[in-house]
mmCIF file of C-alpha atoms and ligand atoms in Angstrom:
data_model
loop_
_atom_site.group_PDB
_atom_site.id
_atom_site.type_symbol
_atom_site.label_atom_id
_atom_site.label_comp_id
_atom_site.label_asym_id
_atom_site.label_seq_id
_atom_site.Cartn_x
_atom_site.Cartn_y
_atom_site.Cartn_z
ATOM 1 C CA MET A 1 23.767 5.633 6.475
ATOM 2 C CA ARG A 2 24.715 1.983 6.339
ATOM 3 C CA ILE A 3 21.606 0.461 7.916
ATOM 4 C CA ARG A 4 19.594 2.917 5.869
ATOM 5 C CA VAL A 5 20.523 1.516 2.935
ATOM 6 C CA ALA A 6 20.069 -2.032 4.201
ATOM 7 C CA VAL A 7 16.571 -1.054 5.097
ATOM 8 C CA THR A 8 15.851 0.605 1.735
ATOM 9 C CA VAL A 9 17.375 -2.763 0.134
ATOM 10 C CA ALA A 10 14.995 -4.988 2.233
ATOM 11 C CA VAL A 11 12.036 -2.938 1.369
ATOM 12 C CA LEU A 12 12.769 -3.013 -2.651
ATOM 13 C CA ALA A 13 13.966 -6.978 -2.482
ATOM 14 C CA ALA A 14 10.846 -7.899 -0.334
ATOM 15 C CA THR A 15 8.827 -5.975 -3.145
ATOM 16 C CA ALA A 16 10.578 -7.527 -5.856
ATOM 17 C CA ALA A 17 9.950 -11.046 -4.529
ATOM 18 C CA LEU A 18 6.191 -10.103 -3.781
ATOM 19 C CA ALA A 19 5.839 -9.283 -7.434
ATOM 20 C CA GLY A 20 6.215 -12.468 -8.553
ATOM 21 C CA CYS A 21 3.654 -13.980 -5.759
ATOM 22 C CA ALA A 22 1.101 -15.731 -7.207
ATOM 23 C CA GLY A 23 -2.315 -16.315 -5.673
ATOM 24 C CA ASP A 24 -3.729 -13.499 -3.869
ATOM 25 C CA SER A 25 -2.842 -10.283 -5.742
ATOM 26 C CA SER A 26 -3.414 -8.973 -9.397
ATOM 27 C CA ASP A 27 -3.133 -6.226 -11.176
ATOM 28 C CA LEU A 28 -6.746 -4.755 -11.938
ATOM 29 C CA PRO A 29 -7.823 -3.369 -15.568
ATOM 30 C CA VAL A 30 -9.706 -0.137 -14.138
ATOM 31 C CA LEU A 31 -9.330 3.294 -14.756
ATOM 32 C CA PRO A 32 -7.635 5.925 -12.687
ATOM 33 C CA ASP A 33 -10.060 7.667 -10.108
ATOM 34 C CA GLN A 34 -11.342 11.122 -11.318
ATOM 35 C CA PRO A 35 -11.295 13.120 -8.380
ATOM 36 C CA LYS A 36 -14.547 14.854 -7.783
ATOM 37 C CA VAL A 37 -14.762 18.569 -6.361
ATOM 38 C CA ALA A 38 -18.209 18.468 -4.768
ATOM 39 C CA ALA A 39 -20.972 15.778 -3.872
ATOM 40 C CA THR A 40 -23.660 15.087 -6.542
ATOM 41 C CA PRO A 41 -27.085 16.495 -5.435
ATOM 42 C CA PRO A 42 -29.366 13.743 -4.214
ATOM 43 C CA ALA A 43 -31.726 12.008 -6.771
ATOM 44 C CA PRO A 44 -35.307 12.780 -5.877
ATOM 45 C CA GLY A 45 -36.430 10.202 -3.403
ATOM 46 C CA GLY A 46 -32.962 8.415 -3.766
ATOM 47 C CA GLU A 47 -31.462 7.164 -0.661
ATOM 48 C CA GLN A 48 -28.100 6.842 -2.461
ATOM 49 C CA ALA A 49 -26.869 10.175 -3.474
ATOM 50 C CA ALA A 50 -25.188 12.399 -0.983
ATOM 51 C CA PRO A 51 -27.566 14.767 0.461
ATOM 52 C CA PRO A 52 -26.572 18.743 0.099
ATOM 53 C CA ALA A 53 -25.465 18.818 3.744
ATOM 54 C CA CYS A 54 -23.316 15.592 3.345
ATOM 55 C CA ASP A 55 -22.227 13.671 6.433
ATOM 56 C CA PRO A 56 -19.352 11.479 5.281
ATOM 57 C CA ARG A 57 -19.970 9.222 8.064
ATOM 58 C CA ALA A 58 -23.467 8.781 7.893
ATOM 59 C CA SER A 59 -24.006 5.291 6.252
ATOM 60 C CA LEU A 60 -27.381 3.355 5.088
ATOM 61 C CA ARG A 61 -29.072 1.676 8.274
ATOM 62 C CA PRO A 62 -28.642 -2.192 8.625
ATOM 63 C CA ALA A 63 -31.983 -3.845 7.733
ATOM 64 C CA GLY A 64 -33.066 -6.368 10.698
ATOM 65 C CA ALA A 65 -31.423 -9.252 11.710
ATOM 66 C CA LEU A 66 -28.318 -10.900 10.010
ATOM 67 C CA PRO A 67 -29.059 -13.988 8.011
ATOM 68 C CA ALA A 68 -27.132 -16.690 8.942
ATOM 69 C CA PRO A 69 -23.984 -17.527 7.122
ATOM 70 C CA GLY A 70 -24.375 -19.796 4.156
ATOM 71 C CA ASP A 71 -28.010 -18.634 4.011
ATOM 72 C CA MET A 72 -27.834 -15.173 2.138
ATOM 73 C CA PRO A 73 -31.287 -13.802 0.942
ATOM 74 C CA ALA A 74 -32.146 -14.647 -2.729
ATOM 75 C CA GLY A 75 -31.564 -12.111 -5.061
ATOM 76 C CA SER A 76 -29.306 -9.998 -2.646
ATOM 77 C CA TYR A 77 -25.550 -9.108 -3.812
ATOM 78 C CA MET A 78 -24.781 -11.357 -0.346
ATOM 79 C CA ALA A 79 -26.287 -14.255 -2.282
ATOM 80 C CA THR A 80 -23.976 -13.590 -5.327
ATOM 81 C CA ILE A 81 -20.604 -13.750 -3.672
ATOM 82 C CA GLN A 82 -21.816 -16.750 -1.600
ATOM 83 C CA GLU A 83 -22.756 -18.395 -5.101
ATOM 84 C CA ARG A 84 -19.407 -17.481 -6.236
ATOM 85 C CA GLY A 85 -17.475 -18.642 -3.117
ATOM 86 C CA ARG A 86 -15.302 -15.983 -2.254
ATOM 87 C CA LEU A 87 -15.563 -12.493 -1.174
ATOM 88 C CA VAL A 88 -13.077 -9.988 -3.161
ATOM 89 C CA LEU A 89 -11.452 -7.685 -1.362
ATOM 90 C CA GLY A 90 -9.439 -4.772 -2.712
ATOM 91 C CA THR A 91 -6.815 -3.609 -0.464
ATOM 92 C CA SER A 92 -2.890 -2.590 -0.402
ATOM 93 C CA GLN A 93 0.143 -4.857 0.564
ATOM 94 C CA ASP A 94 2.463 -2.467 2.088
ATOM 95 C CA THR A 95 0.571 -0.871 4.547
ATOM 96 C CA LEU A 96 2.248 -2.657 7.818
ATOM 97 C CA LEU A 97 -0.591 -3.103 10.645
ATOM 98 C CA PHE A 98 -3.469 -2.393 8.173
ATOM 99 C CA SER A 99 -2.739 -4.766 5.199
ATOM 100 C CA SER A 100 0.800 -5.957 4.258
ATOM 101 C CA ARG A 101 2.327 -8.955 3.166
ATOM 102 C CA ASN A 102 3.444 -10.924 5.763
ATOM 103 C CA PRO A 103 7.083 -12.200 4.695
ATOM 104 C CA PHE A 104 6.948 -15.486 6.124
ATOM 105 C CA SER A 105 3.393 -16.510 5.197
ATOM 106 C CA GLY A 106 3.243 -14.771 2.132
ATOM 107 C CA ARG A 107 -0.286 -13.532 3.180
ATOM 108 C CA ILE A 108 -1.657 -10.150 3.423
ATOM 109 C CA GLU A 109 -2.977 -9.354 6.788
ATOM 110 C CA GLY A 110 -3.575 -6.516 9.064
ATOM 111 C CA PHE A 111 -6.601 -4.857 10.556
ATOM 112 C CA ASP A 112 -8.185 -3.847 7.206
ATOM 113 C CA VAL A 113 -7.847 -7.422 6.030
ATOM 114 C CA ASP A 114 -9.336 -8.252 9.071
ATOM 115 C CA MET A 115 -12.415 -6.180 8.506
ATOM 116 C CA GLY A 116 -12.872 -7.983 5.122
ATOM 117 C CA ARG A 117 -12.306 -11.447 6.914
ATOM 118 C CA GLN A 118 -15.101 -10.876 9.173
ATOM 119 C CA ILE A 119 -17.568 -10.023 6.324
ATOM 120 C CA ALA A 120 -16.331 -13.199 4.561
ATOM 121 C CA GLN A 121 -17.268 -15.047 8.208
ATOM 122 C CA ALA A 122 -20.868 -13.301 8.125
ATOM 123 C CA ILE A 123 -21.362 -14.480 4.553
ATOM 124 C CA PHE A 124 -20.031 -18.132 4.659
ATOM 125 C CA GLY A 125 -19.131 -18.877 8.212
ATOM 126 C CA ASP A 126 -15.589 -19.119 6.892
ATOM 127 C CA PRO A 127 -13.113 -15.934 6.897
ATOM 128 C CA ASP A 128 -11.003 -17.543 4.673
ATOM 129 C CA LYS A 129 -13.279 -17.249 1.782
ATOM 130 C CA ILE A 130 -11.897 -14.296 0.600
ATOM 131 C CA GLN A 131 -9.514 -13.268 -2.501
ATOM 132 C CA ILE A 132 -7.569 -10.020 -2.108
ATOM 133 C CA LYS A 133 -6.574 -8.060 -4.787
ATOM 134 C CA VAL A 134 -3.887 -5.677 -4.327
ATOM 135 C CA ILE A 135 -4.968 -2.145 -5.769
ATOM 136 C CA GLY A 136 -3.169 0.981 -5.722
ATOM 137 C CA TYR A 137 -4.495 3.679 -3.597
ATOM 138 C CA ASP A 138 -5.723 5.826 -6.645
ATOM 139 C CA LYS A 139 -8.023 2.575 -7.889
ATOM 140 C CA ARG A 140 -10.094 2.362 -4.414
ATOM 141 C CA VAL A 141 -12.746 4.108 -5.694
ATOM 142 C CA SER A 142 -12.938 2.922 -8.922
ATOM 143 C CA SER A 143 -12.317 -0.796 -7.996
ATOM 144 C CA ALA A 144 -15.583 -0.794 -5.915
ATOM 145 C CA ALA A 145 -17.437 1.123 -8.606
ATOM 146 C CA ASP A 146 -16.787 -0.783 -11.608
ATOM 147 C CA GLY A 147 -17.493 -4.108 -9.764
ATOM 148 C CA SER A 148 -13.837 -5.340 -9.882
ATOM 149 C CA VAL A 149 -13.754 -5.665 -6.116
ATOM 150 C CA ASP A 150 -16.623 -6.676 -3.966
ATOM 151 C CA LEU A 151 -15.353 -4.557 -1.010
ATOM 152 C CA VAL A 152 -12.433 -2.067 -0.579
ATOM 153 C CA ALA A 153 -10.644 -1.814 3.104
ATOM 154 C CA ASP A 154 -7.887 0.158 2.825
ATOM 155 C CA THR A 155 -7.308 2.898 5.173
ATOM 156 C CA MET A 156 -9.776 4.788 3.195
ATOM 157 C CA THR A 157 -11.247 8.108 4.250
ATOM 158 C CA ALA A 158 -14.999 8.530 3.861
ATOM 159 C CA ASN A 159 -15.485 11.790 2.332
ATOM 160 C CA CYS A 160 -18.539 13.377 0.207
ATOM 161 C CA ALA A 161 -16.259 13.522 -2.945
ATOM 162 C CA ARG A 162 -16.269 9.641 -2.847
ATOM 163 C CA TRP A 163 -19.513 9.126 -1.539
ATOM 164 C CA ALA A 164 -20.794 10.434 -5.255
ATOM 165 C CA ASP A 165 -19.126 7.313 -6.767
ATOM 166 C CA VAL A 166 -19.320 4.598 -3.653
ATOM 167 C CA ASN A 167 -20.975 3.624 -0.681
ATOM 168 C CA PHE A 168 -19.313 3.632 2.482
ATOM 169 C CA SER A 169 -20.051 1.289 5.341
ATOM 170 C CA SER A 170 -20.060 3.111 9.126
ATOM 171 C CA ILE A 171 -16.813 4.325 10.273
ATOM 172 C CA TYR A 172 -14.484 1.319 11.505
ATOM 173 C CA TYR A 173 -11.555 3.486 12.519
ATOM 174 C CA GLU A 174 -10.827 6.798 13.432
ATOM 175 C CA ALA A 175 -7.284 8.212 12.100
ATOM 176 C CA GLY A 176 -5.583 11.664 11.386
ATOM 177 C CA GLN A 177 -2.776 12.916 9.381
ATOM 178 C CA LYS A 178 0.384 13.789 10.499
ATOM 179 C CA VAL A 179 3.960 13.907 9.175
ATOM 180 C CA LEU A 180 7.197 11.648 9.293
ATOM 181 C CA VAL A 181 10.755 13.009 9.377
ATOM 182 C CA SER A 182 14.169 11.850 9.568
ATOM 183 C CA LYS A 183 15.153 11.680 13.589
ATOM 184 C CA ASN A 184 17.583 14.389 13.491
ATOM 185 C CA SER A 185 15.061 16.706 12.255
ATOM 186 C CA THR A 186 14.562 20.074 14.474
ATOM 187 C CA ALA A 187 10.857 20.518 12.863
ATOM 188 C CA LYS A 188 8.122 19.606 15.747
ATOM 189 C CA ARG A 189 5.307 19.936 13.269
ATOM 190 C CA ILE A 190 4.343 19.983 9.593
ATOM 191 C CA GLU A 191 4.469 23.612 9.435
ATOM 192 C CA ASP A 192 8.098 23.697 10.141
ATOM 193 C CA LEU A 193 8.857 21.729 7.139
ATOM 194 C CA GLY A 194 8.180 25.026 4.612
ATOM 195 C CA GLY A 195 9.831 24.417 1.246
ATOM 196 C CA LYS A 196 10.619 20.643 1.782
ATOM 197 C CA ARG A 197 9.628 17.746 -0.360
ATOM 198 C CA ILE A 198 6.937 16.150 1.217
ATOM 199 C CA CYS A 199 5.692 12.583 -0.229
ATOM 200 C CA SER A 200 2.526 10.979 -0.359
ATOM 201 C CA ALA A 201 0.619 8.416 -2.201
ATOM 202 C CA ALA A 202 -1.222 9.742 -5.603
ATOM 203 C CA GLY A 203 -4.762 9.403 -4.707
ATOM 204 C CA SER A 204 -4.788 9.787 -1.141
ATOM 205 C CA THR A 205 -6.333 12.498 0.534
ATOM 206 C CA SER A 206 -3.179 13.229 2.204
ATOM 207 C CA PHE A 207 -1.548 14.428 -0.719
ATOM 208 C CA ASP A 208 -4.478 17.039 -1.164
ATOM 209 C CA ASN A 209 -3.969 17.956 2.431
ATOM 210 C CA ILE A 210 -0.216 18.875 1.776
ATOM 211 C CA GLY A 211 -1.213 21.556 -0.203
ATOM 212 C CA LYS A 212 -3.503 22.873 2.244
ATOM 213 C CA VAL A 213 -0.689 23.334 4.726
ATOM 214 C CA LYS A 214 0.216 26.937 5.672
ATOM 215 C CA ALA A 215 3.973 26.375 5.651
ATOM 216 C CA LYS A 216 6.490 29.223 4.242
ATOM 217 C CA PRO A 217 7.760 28.538 1.898
ATOM 218 C CA VAL A 218 4.775 26.248 0.556
ATOM 219 C CA LEU A 219 5.667 22.380 0.846
ATOM 220 C CA VAL A 220 6.556 20.339 -2.023
ATOM 221 C CA ALA A 221 4.342 17.704 -2.645
ATOM 222 C CA VAL A 222 5.656 14.765 -4.259
ATOM 223 C CA ALA A 223 3.343 11.892 -5.225
ATOM 224 C CA ARG A 224 4.444 8.224 -5.475
ATOM 225 C CA PRO A 225 2.011 5.108 -6.182
ATOM 226 C CA ALA A 226 1.860 3.871 -2.822
ATOM 227 C CA PHE A 227 3.225 4.596 0.303
ATOM 228 C CA GLY A 228 5.917 1.744 0.406
ATOM 229 C CA ASP A 229 7.559 3.905 -2.559
ATOM 230 C CA CYS A 230 7.265 6.983 -0.354
ATOM 231 C CA LEU A 231 9.112 4.960 2.343
ATOM 232 C CA VAL A 232 11.787 3.955 -0.346
ATOM 233 C CA ALA A 233 12.025 7.759 -1.663
ATOM 234 C CA PHE A 234 12.556 8.864 2.150
ATOM 235 C CA GLN A 235 15.355 6.445 2.705
ATOM 236 C CA ARG A 236 16.932 7.572 -0.498
ATOM 237 C CA ASN A 237 16.830 11.048 0.814
ATOM 238 C CA GLU A 238 14.512 11.977 -2.407
ATOM 239 C CA VAL A 239 11.944 13.551 0.204
ATOM 240 C CA GLU A 240 12.642 15.028 3.579
ATOM 241 C CA GLY A 241 9.316 13.813 4.935
ATOM 242 C CA ILE A 242 6.067 12.084 4.351
ATOM 243 C CA SER A 243 2.604 12.648 5.146
ATOM 244 C CA THR A 244 -0.179 10.400 5.694
ATOM 245 C CA ASP A 245 -2.369 9.131 8.133
ATOM 246 C CA ASP A 246 -0.984 8.397 11.621
ATOM 247 C CA THR A 247 -1.781 4.916 11.383
ATOM 248 C CA ILE A 248 0.370 4.075 8.338
ATOM 249 C CA LEU A 249 3.004 6.587 9.456
ATOM 250 C CA ALA A 250 3.400 4.443 12.680
ATOM 251 C CA GLY A 251 4.042 1.242 10.337
ATOM 252 C CA MET A 252 6.616 2.930 8.372
ATOM 253 C CA ALA A 253 8.185 4.440 11.795
ATOM 254 C CA ALA A 254 8.434 0.603 13.213
ATOM 255 C CA GLN A 255 10.383 -0.201 9.926
ATOM 256 C CA ASP A 256 13.084 2.561 9.864
ATOM 257 C CA PRO A 257 15.168 3.397 13.092
ATOM 258 C CA TYR A 258 15.861 6.919 11.194
ATOM 259 C CA ALA A 259 12.325 7.908 11.148
ATOM 260 C CA LYS A 260 10.051 9.678 13.576
ATOM 261 C CA VAL A 261 6.504 10.953 13.702
ATOM 262 C CA ILE A 262 5.939 14.712 14.799
ATOM 263 C CA GLY A 263 3.271 16.962 15.749
ATOM 264 C CA GLU A 264 -0.465 16.210 16.377
ATOM 265 C CA LYS A 265 -3.033 14.891 14.044
ATOM 266 C CA PHE A 266 -4.012 17.870 11.568
ATOM 267 C CA THR A 267 -6.894 16.460 10.089
ATOM 268 C CA ASP A 268 -9.738 13.822 10.639
ATOM 269 C CA GLU A 269 -9.774 10.743 8.774
ATOM 270 C CA PRO A 270 -12.561 8.419 9.335
ATOM 271 C CA TYR A 271 -12.096 4.893 7.700
ATOM 272 C CA ALA A 272 -14.801 2.823 5.991
ATOM 273 C CA MET A 273 -15.232 0.070 3.545
ATOM 274 C CA ALA A 274 -16.262 1.079 0.129
ATOM 275 C CA MET A 275 -18.797 -1.032 -1.953
ATOM 276 C CA ASN A 276 -20.727 -0.455 -5.160
ATOM 277 C CA LYS A 277 -23.688 1.947 -5.075
ATOM 278 C CA SER A 278 -25.737 -0.536 -7.084
ATOM 279 C CA HIS A 279 -26.191 -3.014 -3.984
ATOM 280 C CA PRO A 280 -27.487 -1.150 -0.893
ATOM 281 C CA GLU A 281 -28.523 -4.209 0.738
ATOM 282 C CA PHE A 282 -24.851 -5.086 0.884
ATOM 283 C CA THR A 283 -23.718 -1.816 2.554
ATOM 284 C CA ARG A 284 -26.664 -2.631 5.103
ATOM 285 C CA PHE A 285 -25.586 -6.052 5.527
ATOM 286 C CA VAL A 286 -21.671 -4.971 6.325
ATOM 287 C CA ASN A 287 -23.114 -2.401 8.547
ATOM 288 C CA ALA A 288 -25.023 -4.900 10.619
ATOM 289 C CA VAL A 289 -21.900 -7.004 10.867
ATOM 290 C CA LEU A 290 -19.673 -3.869 12.380
ATOM 291 C CA GLU A 291 -22.753 -3.324 14.377
ATOM 292 C CA ARG A 292 -22.559 -6.907 15.902
ATOM 293 C CA ASN A 293 -18.816 -6.659 15.930
ATOM 294 C CA ARG A 294 -18.696 -3.372 17.981
ATOM 295 C CA ALA A 295 -21.116 -4.967 20.641
ATOM 296 C CA ASP A 296 -19.860 -8.218 20.994
ATOM 297 C CA GLY A 297 -16.170 -7.381 21.453
ATOM 298 C CA THR A 298 -14.366 -8.539 18.049
ATOM 299 C CA TRP A 299 -13.595 -4.820 16.873
ATOM 300 C CA LYS A 300 -11.912 -4.646 20.330
ATOM 301 C CA LYS A 301 -9.954 -8.004 19.563
ATOM 302 C CA THR A 302 -9.038 -6.853 16.258
ATOM 303 C CA TYR A 303 -7.576 -3.425 17.345
ATOM 304 C CA GLU A 304 -5.776 -5.463 20.164
ATOM 305 C CA LYS A 305 -4.298 -7.632 17.691
ATOM 306 C CA TRP A 306 -2.697 -5.197 15.297
ATOM 307 C CA LEU A 307 -2.736 -1.921 17.522
ATOM 308 C CA GLY A 308 -2.223 -3.146 20.733
ATOM 309 C CA ASP A 309 1.218 -1.848 21.203
ATOM 310 C CA PHE A 310 0.365 1.883 20.740
ATOM 311 C CA GLY A 311 -1.757 1.503 24.061
ATOM 312 C CA PRO A 312 -5.265 0.195 25.357
ATOM 313 C CA ALA A 313 -8.200 -0.202 22.551
ATOM 314 C CA PRO A 314 -10.345 2.987 22.273
ATOM 315 C CA ALA A 315 -14.140 2.658 22.072
ATOM 316 C CA PRO A 316 -15.091 1.724 18.254
ATOM 317 C CA PRO A 317 -16.092 4.368 16.412
ATOM 318 C CA GLY A 318 -20.107 4.808 16.914
ATOM 319 C CA ALA A 319 -22.360 4.185 13.948
ATOM 320 C CA ARG A 320 -24.157 7.104 12.091
ATOM 321 C CA TYR A 321 -26.766 6.525 9.540
ATOM 322 C CA ARG A 322 -28.474 8.759 7.100
HETATM 323 N N1 LIG B 401 -6.959 7.975 4.333
HETATM 324 C C1 LIG B 401 -6.274 8.113 3.028
HETATM 325 C C2 LIG B 401 -7.516 8.270 1.914
HETATM 326 O O1 LIG B 401 -8.212 7.486 2.093
HETATM 327 C C3 LIG B 401 -5.254 7.370 2.800
HETATM 328 C C4 LIG B 401 -4.037 7.855 3.463
HETATM 329 C C5 LIG B 401 -3.606 9.420 3.045
HETATM 330 O O2 LIG B 401 -4.547 9.732 2.360
HETATM 331 O O3 LIG B 401 -2.647 9.655 3.276
HETATM 332 O O4 LIG B 401 -7.090 8.743 1.008
#
């Protein structure tokens, strides 16, 4: 218990310290996302709206060769970013391995941050020309849709409901939902946790999925603003489990010696970057960068850098286009 409290205190202290950090994070004046229950029908002749039989993995096809860094086509959204001098990336600061604050350097880093840095590299020839805005999970769609960020890379599942409000890139990572419990739990899978309090971040797909698990009695879904808050709630015994993508749980288990992840993936969570729908050329550009990075080994190196401890890199997810 003492160690567990110590871990909690460390998390809280880190959170408090980070709240005071200047530089690359800020609160965004955005409205909470309004969840949509269905994709809107396609506009006549429009390529942007989700088609009736929506394939959330199908993005916009790259248009020709990539322009040279520093030479973005006039009038394009990439040129707007180039003129501004930095790419604005929306992401989390507490998702270890994907986007979390390095306590030594103070910088936010991880697989998702590198996805953004690779787009900055393609626009400027410099991956550091990036401004990171820390956003809540429930602000990922609205931040891309209202233009307060250029790009969201934040363990974000591409789904048809979200396609109604944002464009997604092609898929860059295949995750799936699991559950984390205390090491002394006898549960083998999430269905064994009937009646237990299970935490997830507000606005995440996992939160909705908890309600669909066939457990008896039903699971009690508990929402917290971010998964770091779920970890604190778990360490205070306010919840018996945390359910989210296997990627995020792996980062939590690495921080808590009393936690373990159980069961198989029970959902598919294909990650993509979200962008504003009014600049389709930017989505095509991002997809062209992803194509190149899959082909030249950059994706593999990024995987090995952040997730190599979990085993060899799989083949990168293939791109699909609508
Ligand atoms: N991939 C999820 C999403 O996009 C985030 C993690 C979760 O839902 O738990 O909402």
